Amino acid sequence: MKVMVCGGAGYIGSHTVVELIASGHAVVVVDSHANSSPKALERVERITGEKVENACVDVRDAAALAGVFSRHDFDAVIHFAALKSVGESWQKPLTYFDNNISGTIVLMQEMARAGVGKFVFSSSATVYGAPDFSPIPESAALRTASPYGRTKLIAEELIEELSHVDPGFKAAVLRYFNPVGAHQSGLIGEDPSGTPNNLMPYICQVAVGRRPYLQIFGNDYPTRDGTGVRDYVHVVDLARAHVRAVEHLGKGGETFTVNLGTGCGHSVLEVVAAFERVSGRQVPLSYAPRRAGDVAEYFASPELARRLLGWKAEYDLDRMCEDAWRWQSMSPDGYV
Ligand code: NAD
Ligand code: UD1
């Protein structure tokens, strides 16, 4: 298939481009580089041995997008292009609404004009808010806990509505749990700008000496060791799920929504222990109060993704830490 990958220079996008090419698909990346470096795609070219066409376009720019559609005959679009910081979305809600919701609408409009009907969308477990129980099935109640979460929920609703109204539009809505890790080569990985918000990049920066210690947000949760429990999933497993999803739509599959997680929860202390074990580095830590908006524990039911796509996460927590550490130690300052 020929696939437009919007946000393909970002963390999950770059890994997905590698897996699409490895599976024999043709790729064109569309990325404004609002939160990524073009160097990520040079690294993708080193890994795959193939040239990757990269259009530096904002998905809200209808005319520029139309230009890319006019130059290619796409079978599908994968849409990663969004702003993703929960904390920042409280400071700049309108920026998030515009980028994530307007961006998705403009992209779907240009797909319709170009006659492209297959769409894979990056959603998030954040649409479950504080879930009532785990493992979380896709049928669980949806609620949002931030302006960022709201953008994902609204985009999901628009996609679902469009697929009811337009028989030519078929979508895969993928709800990621906690993506971590990096490509085995160590050439691509997560490169947050500024202070990392998420656990694994923070641990990596402590281990490599960029930050003195990890703060653990809360050790009084009702979990096995008092720290928060999450469903960490290797980014390469996640990338492969996108290949399955786009191929499923390519074979005539109907619109669907699935969770992408391992089905296992790990606590913060378990992640730190695994990281120390595989890296041989100490991660100094201190305890801090709970972070606003955090929940004690959640993990996915990945059953539907297994049944529908034949997808199951292969890599365990040690492998996630090993690959995250290889990337961090090979590129201590990211894509500089
Ligand atoms: P990322 O920031 O690394 O990648 C997003 C990419 O989209 C970046 O390259 C950025 O430059 C680009 N982009 C942003 N706005 C754009 C626009 N208007 N036009 C063109 N390009 C634009 O983030 P990621 O971690 O790879 O996340 C990818 C997607 O997955 C996002 O939609 C995010 O909300 C979603 N998601 C991520 C996580 C996570 O923990 N990483 C979890 C759940 C869902
Ligand atoms: C966060 C977002 C969520 C988003 C997800 C993407 C919030 C409130 N939630 O989820 O919407 O979909 O990222 O992956 O921002 N932790 C520490 N110290 C740190 C960082 C994290 O103890 O420096 C703990 C957290 O309290 C949590 C766990 O580590 O228990 C994982 O945190 P994180 O990686 O930020 O992911 P989520 O909180 O699941």
XYZ file of C-alpha atoms and ligand atoms in Angstrom:
419
model
C 0.000 0.000 0.000
C 1.039 3.618 -0.392
C 0.576 5.389 2.940
C 0.671 9.049 3.960
C 2.083 9.200 7.496
C 1.197 12.503 9.175
C 3.462 13.123 12.157
C 5.832 10.472 10.755
C 8.971 12.204 12.086
C 7.740 11.920 15.694
C 8.385 9.208 18.246
C 5.730 6.643 17.334
C 5.510 7.818 13.711
C 9.204 7.235 12.946
C 9.053 3.679 14.321
C 5.914 3.040 12.290
C 7.579 4.283 9.096
C 10.365 1.721 9.688
C 7.843 -1.113 10.148
C 5.739 -0.063 7.137
C 8.824 -0.082 4.902
C 9.951 -3.411 6.390
C 6.550 -4.827 5.403
C 6.917 -3.630 1.816
C 4.708 -0.539 1.910
C 5.530 2.842 0.329
C 5.514 5.852 2.656
C 5.324 9.641 2.353
C 5.764 11.583 5.593
C 3.890 14.829 6.281
C 5.223 16.647 9.347
C 5.434 20.302 10.399
C 8.278 19.425 12.797
C 6.370 21.216 15.545
C 7.750 18.554 17.897
C 10.316 16.588 15.926
C 13.591 16.779 14.097
C 13.989 15.964 10.382
C 17.073 14.038 11.576
C 14.748 11.292 12.805
C 13.904 10.541 9.177
C 17.589 10.476 8.180
C 17.998 7.809 10.872
C 14.959 5.950 9.494
C 16.687 5.982 6.097
C 19.817 4.489 7.692
C 17.772 1.716 9.288
C 15.696 0.866 6.222
C 18.205 1.678 3.471
C 15.402 3.537 1.666
C 14.834 7.197 0.892
C 11.826 8.607 2.750
C 9.939 11.482 1.135
C 9.187 14.138 3.742
C 6.769 17.020 3.121
C 7.223 19.773 5.692
C 3.520 20.610 5.917
C 1.125 21.447 8.735
C -1.985 19.274 8.496
C -4.123 22.372 9.079
C -2.794 23.831 5.801
C -5.425 22.522 3.371
C -3.748 23.848 0.219
C -0.360 22.361 1.069
C -1.969 19.033 1.972
C -3.927 19.043 -1.298
C -0.593 19.471 -3.075
C 0.795 16.324 -1.435
C -2.362 14.357 -2.257
C -2.190 15.534 -5.891
C 1.365 14.197 -6.289
C 0.623 10.708 -4.962
C -1.969 8.007 -5.237
C -2.436 7.061 -1.566
C -4.304 4.008 -0.318
C -4.421 5.167 3.293
C -3.467 7.859 5.810
C -2.027 7.280 9.296
C -2.534 10.326 11.498
C -0.060 10.805 14.371
C 0.185 14.600 13.996
C -0.959 16.085 17.296
C 0.298 17.939 20.334
C 0.447 15.497 23.244
C 1.430 17.138 26.520
C -1.386 16.883 29.069
C 0.120 19.621 31.269
C 0.626 22.039 28.359
C -2.963 21.470 27.219
C -4.184 23.077 30.467
C -2.072 26.170 29.671
C -3.002 26.355 25.979
C -6.358 24.632 25.460
C -7.200 26.512 22.250
C -3.840 25.631 20.717
C -4.627 21.982 21.428
C -8.197 22.234 20.086
C -6.932 23.883 16.905
C -3.970 21.608 16.254
C -5.569 18.306 17.203
C -9.227 18.775 16.260
C -9.018 21.273 13.360
C -5.972 19.383 12.063
C -7.936 16.135 11.988
C -10.908 17.789 10.241
C -8.758 19.431 7.549
C -6.928 16.162 6.961
C -10.183 14.202 6.582
C -11.534 16.901 4.227
C -8.479 16.631 1.994
C -8.667 12.844 2.081
C -12.284 13.081 0.881
C -11.301 15.467 -1.928
C -8.503 13.142 -2.991
C -10.749 10.074 -2.778
C -8.695 8.402 -0.008
C -10.969 6.613 2.462
C -8.762 4.568 4.801
C -7.682 6.282 7.997
C -5.679 5.152 11.027
C -5.946 7.461 14.038
C -3.720 7.778 17.135
C -5.969 7.862 20.158
C -5.043 7.272 23.768
C -6.066 5.436 26.907
C -6.607 8.933 28.271
C -10.168 8.658 26.823
C -10.966 6.291 29.730
C -10.137 9.048 32.256
C -9.997 7.462 35.707
C -11.307 4.010 34.757
C -13.629 2.088 37.064
C -11.617 -1.136 36.679
C -8.756 -2.834 34.811
C -8.203 -4.579 32.446
C -10.081 -1.927 30.464
C -12.137 -3.158 27.497
C -12.946 -0.809 24.589
C -16.559 -0.726 25.791
C -15.585 0.990 29.077
C -17.069 4.413 29.858
C -15.309 7.309 28.112
C -14.474 10.484 29.990
C -11.702 12.991 29.756
C -9.494 14.505 32.390
C -7.742 17.238 30.358
C -8.116 19.468 27.286
C -5.704 17.079 25.509
C -7.925 14.125 26.363
C -10.935 16.055 25.098
C -9.244 16.516 21.689
C -8.803 12.749 21.383
C -12.382 12.035 22.421
C -13.838 14.620 20.024
C -11.670 13.387 17.151
C -12.829 9.808 17.877
C -16.458 10.972 17.761
C -15.970 12.827 14.459
C -14.249 9.804 12.925
C -17.019 7.482 14.081
C -19.711 9.831 12.781
C -18.011 10.213 9.415
C -17.679 6.477 9.025
C -21.441 6.115 9.646
C -22.324 8.798 7.123
C -19.752 8.113 4.377
C -19.629 4.479 3.255
C -16.270 5.150 1.579
C -14.606 6.157 4.860
C -13.181 3.366 7.047
C -11.095 4.051 10.111
C -8.943 2.268 12.662
C -8.969 4.103 15.991
C -6.013 2.921 18.086
C -5.990 3.675 21.801
C -2.384 3.514 22.993
C -1.559 2.772 26.614
C 1.993 3.848 27.624
C 4.394 3.665 24.668
C 8.054 3.314 25.696
C 11.321 1.876 24.364
C 13.054 2.482 21.069
C 14.189 0.758 17.888
C 16.709 -2.008 18.535
C 19.357 -0.175 16.474
C 19.408 2.658 19.034
C 19.171 5.107 16.117
C 15.645 6.372 16.790
C 13.747 6.888 20.026
C 11.831 9.336 22.159
C 13.382 12.810 22.260
C 11.236 15.067 24.453
C 11.949 18.779 24.361
C 12.543 20.340 27.786
C 11.812 18.422 30.974
C 10.255 15.031 30.204
C 6.703 14.603 31.498
C 6.666 10.851 31.176
C 8.364 8.255 33.309
C 10.669 6.361 30.935
C 12.352 9.370 29.289
C 12.838 10.859 32.746
C 14.506 7.682 34.030
C 16.729 7.615 30.925
C 17.866 11.203 31.476
C 18.676 10.469 35.133
C 20.640 7.358 34.148
C 22.637 9.267 31.528
C 23.444 12.064 34.001
C 21.283 14.857 32.567
C 19.117 15.002 35.727
C 20.118 14.228 39.328
C 17.244 12.005 40.450
C 13.773 10.715 39.623
C 10.841 12.051 41.611
C 8.213 9.396 42.205
C 4.810 11.035 42.244
C 3.085 9.311 45.149
C 3.849 6.128 47.111
C 0.506 5.907 48.888
C -1.657 4.565 46.055
C -3.689 1.408 46.711
C -1.296 -0.658 44.534
C 1.135 -3.481 45.422
C 3.980 -1.116 46.349
C 2.108 2.197 46.639
C 3.336 3.628 43.293
C 1.254 4.098 40.122
C 0.691 1.106 37.843
C 0.575 1.462 34.027
C 0.507 -0.703 30.917
C 3.849 0.016 29.208
C 4.023 -1.151 25.605
C 7.128 -1.292 23.385
C 6.990 1.298 20.598
C 8.033 -1.296 18.000
C 5.105 -3.533 19.009
C 2.891 -0.469 18.690
C 4.350 0.374 15.270
C 3.628 -3.157 14.054
C 0.021 -2.813 15.176
C -0.293 0.137 12.764
C 0.909 -2.053 9.913
C -1.730 -4.655 10.861
C -4.404 -1.954 11.114
C -3.678 -0.381 7.740
C -3.503 -3.804 6.081
C -6.799 -4.779 7.726
C -8.464 -1.700 6.204
C -6.709 -2.434 2.888
C -8.395 -5.845 2.820
C -11.819 -4.207 3.195
C -12.084 -4.171 6.985
C -14.773 -2.054 8.613
C -14.205 0.843 11.023
C -12.988 -0.331 14.433
C -11.514 0.892 17.733
C -8.934 -1.130 19.665
C -6.720 -0.833 22.718
C -2.991 -1.285 22.194
C -1.337 -2.436 25.395
C 0.206 -5.587 26.811
C -2.541 -6.327 29.336
C 0.025 -6.190 32.187
C 0.504 -3.395 34.679
C 3.893 -2.399 36.131
C 4.490 -0.036 39.039
C 6.944 2.870 38.930
C 9.283 0.970 41.277
C 9.137 -2.103 39.037
C 10.085 0.010 36.014
C 13.006 1.556 37.922
C 14.197 -1.891 39.068
C 14.006 -3.308 35.527
C 15.845 -0.292 34.139
C 18.629 -0.559 36.725
C 18.957 -4.289 36.062
C 19.345 -4.025 32.287
C 21.381 -0.791 32.180
C 23.668 -1.474 35.125
C 23.091 2.164 36.177
C 21.681 3.416 39.459
C 18.598 5.621 39.256
C 18.561 7.796 42.405
C 15.030 8.631 43.466
C 12.983 10.635 45.893
C 9.304 10.580 46.768
C 7.082 13.541 45.936
C 3.337 14.139 46.355
C 0.900 12.631 43.861
C 0.704 14.400 40.473
C -2.645 16.085 39.827
C -4.809 14.069 37.465
C -2.936 10.757 37.989
C -4.834 7.553 38.681
C -3.571 4.652 40.778
C -3.664 1.888 38.241
C -4.780 1.064 34.735
C -3.996 -1.502 32.098
C -5.573 -2.653 28.866
C -7.564 -5.591 27.786
C -5.734 -6.215 24.479
C -8.111 -9.071 23.510
C -9.910 -7.250 20.697
C -6.659 -6.260 18.958
C -5.618 -9.924 19.109
C -8.892 -11.191 17.670
C -9.355 -8.510 15.015
C -5.775 -7.847 13.910
C -3.928 -10.932 15.165
C -1.726 -8.470 17.091
C -0.163 -9.145 20.458
C 2.678 -7.248 22.122
C 5.866 -9.355 22.037
C 8.367 -7.374 24.075
C 8.520 -7.399 27.873
C 9.478 -4.655 30.324
C 13.179 -5.602 30.365
C 13.337 -5.284 26.601
C 11.544 -1.911 26.726
C 14.139 -0.631 29.224
C 17.075 -2.164 27.328
C 16.069 -0.485 24.055
C 15.211 2.849 25.710
C 18.639 2.808 27.375
C 20.496 1.915 24.144
C 18.861 4.883 22.376
C 19.589 7.248 25.289
C 23.203 6.182 25.691
C 23.895 6.367 21.925
C 22.214 9.810 21.667
C 22.448 11.329 25.181
C 21.136 14.691 23.933
C 18.613 13.294 21.463
C 18.658 14.354 17.790
C 21.253 17.130 18.021
P 5.394 13.226 18.814
O 5.198 14.616 19.264
O 6.744 12.617 18.920
O 4.919 13.088 17.278
C 3.897 13.869 16.733
C 4.428 14.413 15.412
O 3.398 15.204 14.791
C 5.638 15.319 15.579
O 6.609 14.937 14.632
C 5.105 16.719 15.302
O 6.092 17.558 14.715
C 3.967 16.416 14.337
N 2.895 17.410 14.338
C 2.226 17.930 15.398
N 1.278 18.780 14.979
C 1.348 18.796 13.618
C 0.621 19.460 12.606
N -0.376 20.319 12.895
N 0.929 19.217 11.315
C 1.925 18.378 10.994
N 2.658 17.727 11.906
C 2.367 17.930 13.209
O 4.329 12.327 19.575
P 4.165 10.741 19.625
O 4.490 10.309 21.010
O 4.839 10.094 18.496
O 2.597 10.642 19.478
C 1.982 10.380 18.228
C 0.471 10.379 18.417
O 0.111 9.415 19.387
C -0.107 11.698 18.902
O -1.353 11.887 18.238
C -0.338 11.475 20.380
O -1.380 12.268 20.874
C -0.700 10.006 20.393
N -0.416 9.334 21.682
C 0.864 9.361 22.170
C 1.142 8.737 23.388
C 2.533 8.772 23.966
O 2.693 8.512 25.145
N 3.569 9.049 23.207
C 0.110 8.070 24.083
C -1.161 8.045 23.540
C -1.412 8.686 22.319
C 0.480 10.465 30.925
C -0.723 11.361 30.729
C -1.703 10.627 29.806
C -1.031 10.284 28.493
C 0.203 9.438 28.783
C 0.967 9.169 27.530
C -0.922 12.780 32.723
C -1.708 13.066 33.959
N -1.305 11.691 32.019
O 0.016 9.263 31.493
O -2.843 11.414 29.558
O -1.914 9.560 27.658
O 1.069 10.149 29.680
O 1.929 8.187 27.740
O 0.004 13.495 32.385
N 5.837 9.225 37.196
C 6.695 9.526 38.232
N 7.691 10.428 38.016
C 7.871 11.066 36.822
C 6.982 10.762 35.766
C 5.974 9.844 35.992
O 6.563 8.978 39.333
O 8.784 11.898 36.702
C 4.789 8.208 37.416
C 3.365 8.725 37.236
O 2.871 9.238 38.439
C 2.651 7.452 36.774
C 3.729 6.685 35.991
O 4.967 7.212 36.432
O 2.278 6.661 37.874
C 3.624 6.883 34.495
O 3.592 8.267 34.202
P 3.619 8.832 32.712
O 4.723 8.215 31.949
O 3.573 10.313 32.789
O 2.265 8.285 32.058
P 0.740 8.415 32.559
O 0.647 9.112 33.852
O 0.129 7.069 32.465
